[in-house]
XYZ file of C-alpha atoms in Angstrom:
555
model
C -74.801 93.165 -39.054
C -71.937 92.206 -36.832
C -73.162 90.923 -33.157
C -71.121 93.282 -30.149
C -69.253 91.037 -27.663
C -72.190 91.453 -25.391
C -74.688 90.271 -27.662
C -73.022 87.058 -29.078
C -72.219 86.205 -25.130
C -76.412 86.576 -24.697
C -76.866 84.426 -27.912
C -73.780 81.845 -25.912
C -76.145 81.423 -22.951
C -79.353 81.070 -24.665
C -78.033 78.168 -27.188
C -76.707 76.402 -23.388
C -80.233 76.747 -22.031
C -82.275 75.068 -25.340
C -83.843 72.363 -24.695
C -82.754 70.691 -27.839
C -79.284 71.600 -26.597
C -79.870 69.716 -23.047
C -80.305 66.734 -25.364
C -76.751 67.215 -26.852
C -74.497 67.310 -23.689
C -71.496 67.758 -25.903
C -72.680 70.551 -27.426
C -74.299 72.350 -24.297
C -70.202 72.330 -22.672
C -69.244 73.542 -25.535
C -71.536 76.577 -25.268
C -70.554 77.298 -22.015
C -67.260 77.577 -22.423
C -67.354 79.265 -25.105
C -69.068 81.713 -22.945
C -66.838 81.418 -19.958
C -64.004 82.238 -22.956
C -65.900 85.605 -22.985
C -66.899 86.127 -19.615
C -65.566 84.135 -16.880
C -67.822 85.883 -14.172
C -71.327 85.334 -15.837
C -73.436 84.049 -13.224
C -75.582 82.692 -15.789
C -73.357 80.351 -17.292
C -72.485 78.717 -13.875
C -76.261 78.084 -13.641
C -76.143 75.909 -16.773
C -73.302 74.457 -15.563
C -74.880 73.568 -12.206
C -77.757 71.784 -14.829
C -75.269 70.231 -16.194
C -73.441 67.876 -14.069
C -76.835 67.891 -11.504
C -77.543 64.133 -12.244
C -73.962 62.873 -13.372
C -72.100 64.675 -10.091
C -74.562 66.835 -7.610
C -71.181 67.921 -5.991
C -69.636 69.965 -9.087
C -73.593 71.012 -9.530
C -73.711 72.560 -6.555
C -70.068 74.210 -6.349
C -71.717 75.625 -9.869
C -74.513 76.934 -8.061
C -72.710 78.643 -4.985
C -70.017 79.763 -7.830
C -73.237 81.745 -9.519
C -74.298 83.190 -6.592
C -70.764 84.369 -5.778
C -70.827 86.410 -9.367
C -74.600 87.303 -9.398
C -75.923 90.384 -7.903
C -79.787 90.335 -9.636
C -81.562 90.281 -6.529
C -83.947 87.585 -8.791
C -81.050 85.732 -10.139
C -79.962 85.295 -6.335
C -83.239 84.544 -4.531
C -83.411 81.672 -7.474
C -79.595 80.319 -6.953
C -80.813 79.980 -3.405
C -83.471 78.237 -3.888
C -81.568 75.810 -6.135
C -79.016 75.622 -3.768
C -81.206 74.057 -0.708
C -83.043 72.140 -3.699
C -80.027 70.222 -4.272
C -79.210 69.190 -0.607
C -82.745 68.281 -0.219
C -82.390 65.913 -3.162
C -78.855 64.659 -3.197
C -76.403 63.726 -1.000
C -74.060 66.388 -0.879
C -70.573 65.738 0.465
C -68.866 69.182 -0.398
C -67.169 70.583 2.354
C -66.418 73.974 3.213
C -62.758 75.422 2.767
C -60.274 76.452 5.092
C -57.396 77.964 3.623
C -54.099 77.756 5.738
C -51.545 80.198 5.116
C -47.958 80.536 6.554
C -46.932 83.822 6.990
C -42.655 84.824 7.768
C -42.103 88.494 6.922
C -43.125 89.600 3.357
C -46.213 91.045 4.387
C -46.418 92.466 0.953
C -47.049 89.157 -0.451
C -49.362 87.966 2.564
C -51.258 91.257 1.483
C -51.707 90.167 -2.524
C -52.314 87.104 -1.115
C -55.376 87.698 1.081
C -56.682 90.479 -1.390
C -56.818 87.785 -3.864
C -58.880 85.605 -2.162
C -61.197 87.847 -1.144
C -62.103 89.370 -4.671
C -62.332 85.329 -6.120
C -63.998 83.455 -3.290
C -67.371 83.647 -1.872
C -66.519 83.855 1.826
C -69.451 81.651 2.957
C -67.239 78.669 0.849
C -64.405 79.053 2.935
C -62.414 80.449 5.943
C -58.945 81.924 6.106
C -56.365 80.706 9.005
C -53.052 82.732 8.857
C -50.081 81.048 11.096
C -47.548 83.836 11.094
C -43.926 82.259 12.275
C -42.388 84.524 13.852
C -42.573 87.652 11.737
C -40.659 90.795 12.500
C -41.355 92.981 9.222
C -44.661 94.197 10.676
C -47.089 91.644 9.428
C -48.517 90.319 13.034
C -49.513 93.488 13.674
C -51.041 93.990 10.069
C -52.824 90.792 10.572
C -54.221 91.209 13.400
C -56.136 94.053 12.122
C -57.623 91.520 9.451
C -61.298 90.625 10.885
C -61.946 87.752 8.733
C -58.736 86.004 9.591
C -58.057 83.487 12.118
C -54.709 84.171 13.200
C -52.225 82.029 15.359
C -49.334 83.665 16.384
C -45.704 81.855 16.637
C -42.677 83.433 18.545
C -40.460 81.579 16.245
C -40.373 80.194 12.911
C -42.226 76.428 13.639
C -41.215 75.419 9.711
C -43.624 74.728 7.189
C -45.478 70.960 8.276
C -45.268 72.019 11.768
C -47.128 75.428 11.010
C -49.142 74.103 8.554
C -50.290 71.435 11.266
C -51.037 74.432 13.633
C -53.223 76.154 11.217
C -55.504 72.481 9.877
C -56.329 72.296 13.458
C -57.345 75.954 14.100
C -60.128 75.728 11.647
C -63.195 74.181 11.503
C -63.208 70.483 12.204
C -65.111 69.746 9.274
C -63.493 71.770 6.202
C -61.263 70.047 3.689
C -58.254 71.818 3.878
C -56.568 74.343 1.833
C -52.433 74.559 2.101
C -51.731 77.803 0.291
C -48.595 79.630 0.059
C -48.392 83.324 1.210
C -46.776 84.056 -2.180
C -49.296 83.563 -4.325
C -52.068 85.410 -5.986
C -55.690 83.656 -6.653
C -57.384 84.780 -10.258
C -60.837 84.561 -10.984
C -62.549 80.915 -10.055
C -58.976 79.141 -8.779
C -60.415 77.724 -6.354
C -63.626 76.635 -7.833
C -61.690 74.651 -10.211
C -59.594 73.466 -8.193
C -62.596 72.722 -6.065
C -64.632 71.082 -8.903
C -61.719 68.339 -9.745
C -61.725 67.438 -5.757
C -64.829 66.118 -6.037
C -64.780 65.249 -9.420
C -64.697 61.439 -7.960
C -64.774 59.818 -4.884
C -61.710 58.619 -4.899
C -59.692 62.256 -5.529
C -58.323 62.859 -2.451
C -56.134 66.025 -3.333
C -56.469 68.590 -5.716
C -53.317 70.839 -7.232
C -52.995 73.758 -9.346
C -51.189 74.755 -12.542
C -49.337 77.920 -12.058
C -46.447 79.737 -13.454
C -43.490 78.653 -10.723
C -43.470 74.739 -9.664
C -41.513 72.207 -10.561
C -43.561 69.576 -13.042
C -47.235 71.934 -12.750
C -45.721 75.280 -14.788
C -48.017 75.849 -17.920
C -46.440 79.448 -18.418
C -42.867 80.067 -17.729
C -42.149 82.788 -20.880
C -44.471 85.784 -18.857
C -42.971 87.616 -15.531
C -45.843 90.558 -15.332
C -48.075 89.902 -12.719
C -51.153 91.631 -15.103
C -50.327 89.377 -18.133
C -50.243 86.177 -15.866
C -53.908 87.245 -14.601
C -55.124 87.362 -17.964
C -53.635 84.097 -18.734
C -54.923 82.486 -15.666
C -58.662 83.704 -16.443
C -58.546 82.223 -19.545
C -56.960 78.968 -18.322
C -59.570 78.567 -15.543
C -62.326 77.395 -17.481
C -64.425 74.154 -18.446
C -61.325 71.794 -20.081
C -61.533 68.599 -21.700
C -59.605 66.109 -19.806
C -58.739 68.909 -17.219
C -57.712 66.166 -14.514
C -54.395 64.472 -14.294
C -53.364 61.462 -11.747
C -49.995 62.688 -10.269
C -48.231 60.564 -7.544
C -48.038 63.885 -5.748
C -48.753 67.415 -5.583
C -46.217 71.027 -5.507
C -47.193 72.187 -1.936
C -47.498 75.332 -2.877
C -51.750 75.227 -3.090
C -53.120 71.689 -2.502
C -56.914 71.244 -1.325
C -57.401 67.994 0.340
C -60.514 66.774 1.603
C -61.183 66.983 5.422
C -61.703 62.679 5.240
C -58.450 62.177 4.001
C -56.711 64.038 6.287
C -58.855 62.678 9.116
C -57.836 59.094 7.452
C -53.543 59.646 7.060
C -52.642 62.413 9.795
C -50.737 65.723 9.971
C -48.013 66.458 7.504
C -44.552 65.217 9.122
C -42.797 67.557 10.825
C -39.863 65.413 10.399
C -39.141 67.449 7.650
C -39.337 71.052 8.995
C -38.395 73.607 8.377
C -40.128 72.663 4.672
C -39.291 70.514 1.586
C -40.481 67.095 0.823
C -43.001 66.753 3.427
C -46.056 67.561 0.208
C -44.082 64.871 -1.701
C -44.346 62.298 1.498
C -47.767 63.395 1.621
C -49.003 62.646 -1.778
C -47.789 59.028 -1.223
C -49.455 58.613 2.102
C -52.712 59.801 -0.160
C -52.004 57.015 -2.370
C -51.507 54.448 0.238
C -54.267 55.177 1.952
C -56.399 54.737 -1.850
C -57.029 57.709 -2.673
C -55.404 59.444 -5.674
C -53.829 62.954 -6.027
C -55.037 65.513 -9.084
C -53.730 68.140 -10.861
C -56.278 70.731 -12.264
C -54.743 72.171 -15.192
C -58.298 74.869 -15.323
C -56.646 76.056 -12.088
C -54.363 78.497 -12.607
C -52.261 80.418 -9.080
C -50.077 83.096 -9.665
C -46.524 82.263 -7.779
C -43.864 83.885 -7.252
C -42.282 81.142 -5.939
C -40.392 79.965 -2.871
C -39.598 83.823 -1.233
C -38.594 82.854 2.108
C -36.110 80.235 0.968
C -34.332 82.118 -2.151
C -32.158 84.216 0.937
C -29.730 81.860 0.886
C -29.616 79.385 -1.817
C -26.625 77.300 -0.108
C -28.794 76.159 2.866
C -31.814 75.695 0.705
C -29.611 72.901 -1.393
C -28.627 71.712 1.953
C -32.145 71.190 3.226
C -33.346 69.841 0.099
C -30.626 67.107 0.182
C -31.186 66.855 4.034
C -35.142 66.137 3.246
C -34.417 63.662 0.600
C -32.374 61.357 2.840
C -34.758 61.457 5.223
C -37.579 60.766 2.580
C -35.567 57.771 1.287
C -34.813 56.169 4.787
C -39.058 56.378 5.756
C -39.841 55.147 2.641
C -37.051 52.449 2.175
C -36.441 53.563 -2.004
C -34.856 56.538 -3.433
C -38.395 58.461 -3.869
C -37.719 61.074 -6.262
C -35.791 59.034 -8.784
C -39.117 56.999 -8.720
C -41.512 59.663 -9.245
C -39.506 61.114 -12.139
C -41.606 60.573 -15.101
C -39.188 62.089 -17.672
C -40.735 64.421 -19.551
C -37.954 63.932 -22.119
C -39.042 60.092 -23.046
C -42.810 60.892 -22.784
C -42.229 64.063 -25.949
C -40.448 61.039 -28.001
C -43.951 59.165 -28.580
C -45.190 60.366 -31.560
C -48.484 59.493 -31.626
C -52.703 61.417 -32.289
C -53.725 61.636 -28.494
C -56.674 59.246 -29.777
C -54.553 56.554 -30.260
C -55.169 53.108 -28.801
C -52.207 51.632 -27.674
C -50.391 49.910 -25.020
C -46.810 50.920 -23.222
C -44.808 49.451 -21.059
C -42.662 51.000 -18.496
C -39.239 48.640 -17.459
C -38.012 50.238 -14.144
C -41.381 52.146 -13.814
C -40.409 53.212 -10.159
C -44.064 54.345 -8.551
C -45.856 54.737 -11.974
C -45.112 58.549 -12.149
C -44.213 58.321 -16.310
C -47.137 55.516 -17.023
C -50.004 58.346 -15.225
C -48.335 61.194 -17.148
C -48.224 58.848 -20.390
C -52.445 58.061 -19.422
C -53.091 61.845 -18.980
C -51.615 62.726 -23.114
C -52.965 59.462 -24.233
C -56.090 58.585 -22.664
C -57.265 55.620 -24.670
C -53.762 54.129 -23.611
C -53.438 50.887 -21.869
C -50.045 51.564 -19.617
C -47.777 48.700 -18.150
C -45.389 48.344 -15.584
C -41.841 46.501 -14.630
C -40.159 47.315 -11.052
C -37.914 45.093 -9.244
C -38.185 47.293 -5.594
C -41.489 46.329 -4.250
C -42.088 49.730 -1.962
C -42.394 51.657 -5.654
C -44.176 49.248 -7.349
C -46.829 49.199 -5.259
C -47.608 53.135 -6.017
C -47.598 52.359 -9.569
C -49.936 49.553 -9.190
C -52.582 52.262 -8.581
C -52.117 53.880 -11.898
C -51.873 50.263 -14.178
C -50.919 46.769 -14.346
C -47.584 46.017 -12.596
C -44.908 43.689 -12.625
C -42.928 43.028 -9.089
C -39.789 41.456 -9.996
C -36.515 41.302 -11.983
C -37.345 42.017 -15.795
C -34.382 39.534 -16.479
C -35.752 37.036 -14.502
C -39.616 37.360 -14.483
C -41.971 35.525 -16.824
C -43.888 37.921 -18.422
C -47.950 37.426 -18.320
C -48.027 39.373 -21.962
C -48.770 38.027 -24.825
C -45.512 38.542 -27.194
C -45.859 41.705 -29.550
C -48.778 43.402 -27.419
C -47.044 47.064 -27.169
C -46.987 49.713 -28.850
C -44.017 51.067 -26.939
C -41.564 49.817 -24.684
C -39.361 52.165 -22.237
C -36.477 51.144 -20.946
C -35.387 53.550 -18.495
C -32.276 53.575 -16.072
C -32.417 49.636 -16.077
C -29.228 48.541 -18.127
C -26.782 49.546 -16.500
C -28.087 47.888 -13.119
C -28.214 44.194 -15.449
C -25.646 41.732 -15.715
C -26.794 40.360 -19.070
C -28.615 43.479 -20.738
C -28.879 41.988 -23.722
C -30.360 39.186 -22.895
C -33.286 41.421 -21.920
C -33.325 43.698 -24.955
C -33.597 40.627 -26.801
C -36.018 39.195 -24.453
C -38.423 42.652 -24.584
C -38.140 42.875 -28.649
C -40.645 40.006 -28.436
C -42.976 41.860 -26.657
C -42.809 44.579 -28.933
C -45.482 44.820 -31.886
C -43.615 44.929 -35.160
C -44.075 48.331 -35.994
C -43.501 49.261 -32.475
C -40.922 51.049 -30.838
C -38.542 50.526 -27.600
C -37.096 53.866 -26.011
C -34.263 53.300 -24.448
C -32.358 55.833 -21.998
C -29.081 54.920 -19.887
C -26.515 57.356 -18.266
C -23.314 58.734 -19.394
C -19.924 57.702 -17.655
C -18.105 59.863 -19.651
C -20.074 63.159 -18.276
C -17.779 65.403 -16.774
C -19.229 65.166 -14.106
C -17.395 61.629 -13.725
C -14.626 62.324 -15.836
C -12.983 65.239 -14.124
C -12.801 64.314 -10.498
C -11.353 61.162 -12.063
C -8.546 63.087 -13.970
C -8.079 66.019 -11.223
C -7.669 64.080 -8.207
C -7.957 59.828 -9.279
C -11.679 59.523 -7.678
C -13.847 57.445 -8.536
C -16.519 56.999 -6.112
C -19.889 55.165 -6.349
C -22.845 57.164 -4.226
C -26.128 56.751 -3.344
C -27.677 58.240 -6.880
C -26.345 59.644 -10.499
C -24.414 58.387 -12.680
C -22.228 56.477 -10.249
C -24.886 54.875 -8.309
C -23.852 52.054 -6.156
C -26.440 49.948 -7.877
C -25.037 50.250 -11.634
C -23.234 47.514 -12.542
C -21.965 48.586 -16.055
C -21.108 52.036 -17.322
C -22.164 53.408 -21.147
C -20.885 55.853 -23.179
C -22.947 57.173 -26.236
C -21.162 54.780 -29.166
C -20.985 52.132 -26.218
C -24.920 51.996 -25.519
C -25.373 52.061 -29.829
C -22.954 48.731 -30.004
C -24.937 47.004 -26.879
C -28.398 47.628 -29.069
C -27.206 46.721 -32.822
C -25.647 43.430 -30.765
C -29.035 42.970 -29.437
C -30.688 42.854 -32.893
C -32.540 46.237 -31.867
C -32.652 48.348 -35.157
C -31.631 52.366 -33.885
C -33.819 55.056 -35.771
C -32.583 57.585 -33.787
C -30.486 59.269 -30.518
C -30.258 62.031 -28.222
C -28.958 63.366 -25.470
C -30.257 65.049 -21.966
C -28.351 67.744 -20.531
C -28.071 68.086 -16.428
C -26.963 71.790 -15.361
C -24.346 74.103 -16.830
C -20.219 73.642 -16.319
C -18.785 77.048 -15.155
C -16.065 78.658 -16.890
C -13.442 77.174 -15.812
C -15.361 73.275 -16.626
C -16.153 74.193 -19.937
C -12.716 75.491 -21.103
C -11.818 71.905 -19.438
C -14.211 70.129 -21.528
C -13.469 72.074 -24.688
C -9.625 71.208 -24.174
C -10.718 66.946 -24.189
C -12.555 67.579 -26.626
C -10.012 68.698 -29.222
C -7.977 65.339 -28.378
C -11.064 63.187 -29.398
C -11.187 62.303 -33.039
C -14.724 63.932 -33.997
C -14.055 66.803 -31.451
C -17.484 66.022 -29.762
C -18.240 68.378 -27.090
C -21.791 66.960 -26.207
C -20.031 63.391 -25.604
C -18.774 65.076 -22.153
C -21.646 67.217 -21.243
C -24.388 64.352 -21.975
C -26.126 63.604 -19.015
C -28.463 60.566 -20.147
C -28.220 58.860 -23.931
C -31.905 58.484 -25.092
C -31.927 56.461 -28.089
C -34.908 55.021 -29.818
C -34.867 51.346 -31.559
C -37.749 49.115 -33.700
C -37.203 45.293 -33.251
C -35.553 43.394 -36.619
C -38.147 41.894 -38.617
C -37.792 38.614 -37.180
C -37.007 37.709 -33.433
């Protein structure tokens, strides 16, 4: 006879609650989520949980605990959570914090509305408190608000930005709760937060927390489902117990970080330097990092959002803004700061390797470490490496593995030769003299069946070519392809002559594409391309050549 849903979730809990299951702490996670796979809200389950990590973290234990309570309504069941509750802080020292959630609110009271609805059906209000800062709002949302009795609300007569309102709203709360910066355009599922919660203070030294979501740049799990219902389900079934749930990220998408109420007591405000918005949660993750504590993605937290509503009115300024920020990001922090933090998602998918593997990689140009903690986070048992020649970045990456401050032409290495497994060489050859020299110089490091990935940009991207043809410019800048710190320019056969005269043995090549050519670009592009020889399109709308390359048998 076939067990109902109900029954095999009964038989789920028992098997987590054996005592010859306790023994087998593998096995006893694996119960429970299999039972959180079939009921996400069993208070039951959250009670094994709490048994679970009570010795190894009384923290998660008793966010388990409170978590249970939230979901139980046995008068029994709760009078017992209770109990276990005070049990805990009698016994351990627990540092969790209560959460104040700070949300901005600018017109689109529709979404503020989802918004607070959400967290009131997924959060047990005696875990947190909710401080609106509405900016200046003329769409009827103070007055909605104010109407809200488990709000704080602070009320702006103009819009103060994001940092600056955010700012307002950290200090309305209570002194003592880590702090919640949520995004009015949003929507919590079930147990968001306590995820989120649970990888805060899955170590001491997490100082921030982030969610997966649907809509941010570098956290999107889901990006193929618009309907708000389908996107609920998902997130229910992504916010569960995860093996390696927890990856180090140099920062966090502003759009729903928790960071604890010491950390922010330690580094300060966000800057308003940045207002109205953009940038400052980048700034912010490195000031986490500096002061040594390390940012977290949760990907068992999943946030419904709809992403960036009050900017989308005018995409022109928003591009403004965003290039606005960035100068002002790079001047405070003396580097260019996102081409550091890039971890290239593109190089990482070219290592084809079990997740299990033990290896080692190294990272030349590794910026702050962003692709050597993405690189740890798919391949845990790896050992990562870095090279960086601007000190400012090469400090962040120290945080996340061994790193190497200087010139890679220059620098002694302190490997021993063929120790890696795989070498990247990223946006470092064209700022060389004698590139060469250093491919042949880094094939010695390289094991023998190991491979270098190499990636450089394309002068001949049209991009570069066409303002050259149009109007005879030619004009180095700050970043891209014609950044003032390249010293040679590559096209696709030109990068494949510079590795075969290094020795380096090609197995393979690609291309990254940047953006789309309008119209009248492409029919440009499709004209020089009919006076090449092979008629190759791609050679003008490749953005970066990635090509990957095993050293020669003997070096």
């Amino acid at each position: 006879m076939n067990k109902t849903p109900e029954k095999e979730l009964v038989t789920k809990i028992h098997g987590a609650g054996t005592e010859e299951r306790r023994e087998d702490r593998l096995q006893v996670w694996e119960d429970i989520q299999k039972g959180m796979v079939s009921n996400c809200r069993n208070y039951e389950l959250y009670m094994r949980l709490g048994d679970y990590y009570l010795e190894e973290n009384p923290d998660q234990s008793y966010l388990c605990y409170e978590n249970a309570l939230f979901y139980c309504d046995v008068p029994e069941g709760r009078q017992k959570i209770e109990q276990m509750l005070c049990r805990i802080k009698e016994q351990y020292p627990v540092l969790v914090k209560k959460t104040s959630i700070i949300i901005l609110s600018y017109n689109l009271l529709e979404y503020t509305r989802l918004c607070l609805e959400s967290i009131r059906r997924t959060t047990p209000e005696s875990a947190r408190e909710i401080v609106v800062v509405d900016n200046g709002s003329s769409d009827g949302s103070v007055e909605w608000l104010r109407a809200q009795k488990d709000i704080i609300l602070v009320e702006n007569t103009e819009n103060m930005g994001f940092p600056a309102g955010c700012n307002q709203g950290i200090l309305a709360g209570a002194e003592e709760s880590d702090i919640f910066l949520l995004n009015n355009d949003t929507v919590l599922v079930a147990n968001s937060l306590f995820w989120l919660r649970m990888g805060l203070y899955d170590q001491k030294e997490n100082g921030a927390a982030g969610s997966v979501t649907n809509n941010a740049r570098g956290q999107t799990v889901t990006d193929d489902v618009d309907d708000a219902a389908a996107l609920t389900a998902f997130g229910e079934k992504t916010n569960i117990p995860m093996k390696r749930p927890y990856e180090v990220r140099l920062y966090l998408i502003g759009f729903a970080v928790l960071v604890k109420r010491s950390v922010v007591g330690q580094i300060g405000l966000l800057d308003e330097r940045f207002s109205p918005g953009n940038s400052e949660d980048l700034d912010y993750g490195l000031r986490i990092i500096q002061s040594g504590y390390r940012n977290v993605l949760c990907k068992n937290s999943f946030i419904l959002h709809f992403g960036s509503r009050s900017f989308k009115k005018d995409s022109g300024e928003y591009a403004a803004l965003l290039w606005k920020n960035s100068r002002k990001l790079n001047e405070k922090w003396g580097f260019d700061v996102e081409q550091s933090t890039n971890w290239r998602e593109d190089l990482i998918r070219l290592i084809d390797e079990p997740e299990e593997k033990l290896m080692r990689l190294l990272d030349v140009g590794c910026g702050c470490g962003a692709l050597m903690a993405r690189a740890k986070s798919i391949y845990p048992y790896a050992e990562v490496y870095g090279i960086e020649p601007v000190s400012e970045a090469a400090g962040f990456a120290s945080s996340i593995g061994p790193v190497l401050c200087g010139d890679a032409e220059q620098s002694d290495f302190p490997w021993e030769e063929e120790s890696f497994d795989y070498i990247m060489v990223r946006d470092t050859l064209e700022c060389l003299t004698t590139p060469e020299n250093l491919l042949k110089k880094l094939q010695k490091y390289l094991k023998p069946n190991g491979h270098m990935i190499v990636s450089v940009p394309n002068m001949k991207h049209y991009s570069v070519l066409l303002p050259l043809l149009k109007r005879d410019e030619f004009s180095y800048r700050d970043a891209g392809i014609l950044n003032k710190r390249h010293v040679r320019l590559y096209t696709g056969t030109e990068i494949q002559k510079l590795l075969s005269r290094s020795g380096c043995i090609i197995e393979r090549s690609g291309y990254t594409i940047a953006g789309k050519p309008d119209d009248g670009t492409e029919a440009v592009i499709d004209r020089l391309s009919s006076l090449t020889e092979n008629s190759e399109k791609e050679s003008f709308t490749a953005y970066r050549y990635i090509v990957v390359a095993s050293r020669p048998a003997s070096v």
